[in-house]
């Protein structure tokens, strides 16, 4: 089917000054996979270490990895609804093909309450290579809260 593995995620921070795209979205694509579920990463290296976007890109190459904006706007409810819809759609994939273990819809809340309009995005990380092809595996309880190798 052409899918190695994928990850649907949301974010609301533009580190590089560009709303919804650029460095912030790429970094969030892998950060969010380890923030949910009490620190258990969704994907790890064979030795149990979590992996950053930059390390994943180096491992698989730019021809095999894409991060795409699916939704951009100022409405967190729309963002969460789209996230849940896509995660639900992809739940039929194997655990080796998706980083989320259950459909979210805003289940990983931010740490700060924001009272002004704020940019939100829903993104899709898509890797053409399988986890096993690049030395990765789904995270387990024993991988919880390990330090990331940089």
Coordinates of C-alpha atoms in Angstrom, one line a residue:
X1 CA 0.0 0.0 0.0
X2 CA 3.0 2.3 -0.1
X3 CA 2.8 3.2 3.6
X4 CA 5.8 2.4 5.8
X5 CA 4.4 4.2 8.8
X6 CA 2.5 7.4 9.5
X7 CA 1.6 9.7 12.4
X8 CA -1.3 12.2 12.6
X9 CA -0.6 14.9 15.2
X10 CA -1.6 18.4 16.2
X11 CA 0.3 21.4 17.3
X12 CA -0.1 25.1 18.1
X13 CA 3.4 26.6 18.1
X14 CA 5.4 28.1 15.3
X15 CA 9.0 28.1 16.5
X16 CA 10.4 29.4 13.2
X17 CA 7.9 32.3 12.9
X18 CA 5.9 30.6 10.1
X19 CA 2.5 29.5 11.2
X20 CA 1.6 25.9 10.7
X21 CA 4.7 24.9 8.6
X22 CA 8.4 24.6 8.8
X23 CA 10.5 23.5 11.7
X24 CA 7.8 23.6 14.3
X25 CA 5.6 21.2 12.5
X26 CA 8.4 18.8 11.6
X27 CA 9.7 18.8 15.2
X28 CA 6.2 18.3 16.6
X29 CA 5.7 15.3 14.3
X30 CA 7.9 13.2 16.5
X31 CA 7.7 15.0 19.9
X32 CA 4.0 14.4 20.2
X33 CA 4.5 10.7 19.8
X34 CA 6.4 10.6 23.1
X35 CA 4.4 13.1 25.1
X36 CA 1.2 11.2 25.2
X37 CA 0.5 8.1 27.3
X38 CA 2.5 9.2 30.3
X39 CA 5.9 9.4 28.5
X40 CA 5.7 6.1 26.6
X41 CA 7.0 6.8 23.1
X42 CA 5.1 5.5 20.2
X43 CA 8.2 4.6 18.2
X44 CA 11.7 3.8 19.4
X45 CA 15.0 2.4 18.1
X46 CA 15.6 -1.3 18.4
X47 CA 17.5 -0.6 21.7
X48 CA 14.5 1.3 23.1
X49 CA 15.6 4.9 22.6
X50 CA 13.1 7.5 21.4
X51 CA 13.9 9.2 18.1
X52 CA 13.8 12.8 17.0
X53 CA 12.5 14.1 13.7
X54 CA 16.1 15.1 12.7
X55 CA 17.5 11.6 13.5
X56 CA 14.6 10.0 11.6
X57 CA 15.2 12.2 8.6
X58 CA 18.9 11.3 8.6
X59 CA 18.0 7.6 9.0
X60 CA 15.4 7.4 6.2
X61 CA 16.4 10.2 3.8
X62 CA 14.3 13.1 2.6
X63 CA 12.9 11.1 -0.4
X64 CA 11.2 8.7 2.1
X65 CA 9.8 11.2 4.7
X66 CA 7.2 13.9 4.4
X67 CA 5.4 16.1 6.9
X68 CA 2.2 17.6 5.5
X69 CA -0.2 20.2 6.9
X70 CA -3.7 18.8 6.9
X71 CA -5.5 21.6 8.8
X72 CA -4.5 25.1 9.6
X73 CA -6.5 27.7 11.5
X74 CA -7.4 29.2 14.8
X75 CA -10.1 26.8 16.0
X76 CA -8.8 24.0 18.3
X77 CA -12.1 22.1 18.1
X78 CA -11.8 21.8 14.3
X79 CA -8.2 20.8 14.7
X80 CA -9.0 18.1 17.2
X81 CA -12.0 16.8 15.2
X82 CA -9.8 16.4 12.1
X83 CA -7.1 14.7 14.1
X84 CA -9.6 12.2 15.6
X85 CA -11.2 11.6 12.1
X86 CA -7.8 10.8 10.5
X87 CA -6.5 8.7 13.5
X88 CA -9.8 6.7 13.4
X89 CA -9.4 6.1 9.7
X90 CA -5.9 4.8 10.1
X91 CA -6.6 2.5 13.1
X92 CA -7.0 -0.4 10.7
X93 CA -3.2 -0.2 10.0
X94 CA -0.9 -2.4 12.0
X95 CA 0.9 -1.0 15.0
X96 CA 4.1 -0.9 12.9
X97 CA 2.3 1.4 10.4
X98 CA 0.9 4.0 12.8
X99 CA 2.4 5.8 15.7
X100 CA -0.9 6.4 17.6
X101 CA -2.3 3.5 19.6
X102 CA -5.8 5.0 19.8
X103 CA -7.7 7.9 18.2
X104 CA -7.1 11.1 20.1
X105 CA -9.0 14.2 19.4
X106 CA -7.2 16.6 21.7
X107 CA -6.4 14.0 24.3
X108 CA -2.9 15.4 24.6
X109 CA -3.7 18.9 25.9
X110 CA -1.1 21.8 26.0
X111 CA 0.3 22.9 29.3
X112 CA -0.8 26.6 29.1
X113 CA -4.2 28.2 28.7
X114 CA -4.2 30.7 25.9
X115 CA -6.9 33.4 25.8
X116 CA -6.0 35.0 22.5
X117 CA -6.4 33.5 19.0
X118 CA -3.6 31.0 18.5
X119 CA -2.6 29.1 15.3
X120 CA -3.4 25.4 15.4
X121 CA -2.4 22.8 12.9
X122 CA -3.1 19.1 12.2
X123 CA -0.2 17.4 10.4
X124 CA 0.6 14.0 8.8
X125 CA 4.1 12.5 9.0
X126 CA 4.4 9.9 6.3
X127 CA 7.4 7.5 6.0
X128 CA 7.7 5.3 2.9
X129 CA 9.9 2.8 4.7
X130 CA 8.7 0.3 7.3
X131 CA 9.9 0.5 10.9
X132 CA 11.8 -2.7 10.6
X133 CA 13.6 -1.5 7.5
X134 CA 15.1 1.4 9.4
X135 CA 15.7 -0.3 12.8
X136 CA 12.6 1.0 14.6
X137 CA 9.8 -0.6 16.5
X138 CA 6.6 0.4 18.4
X139 CA 7.3 1.7 21.9
X140 CA 6.4 -0.4 25.0
X141 CA 5.8 0.2 28.7
X142 CA 9.5 -0.6 29.3
X143 CA 10.5 2.3 27.0
X144 CA 8.7 4.9 29.1
X145 CA 10.7 8.0 30.1
X146 CA 14.0 6.9 28.7
X147 CA 16.4 9.7 27.7
X148 CA 16.6 10.5 24.0
X149 CA 20.0 10.0 22.3
X150 CA 20.9 13.1 20.3

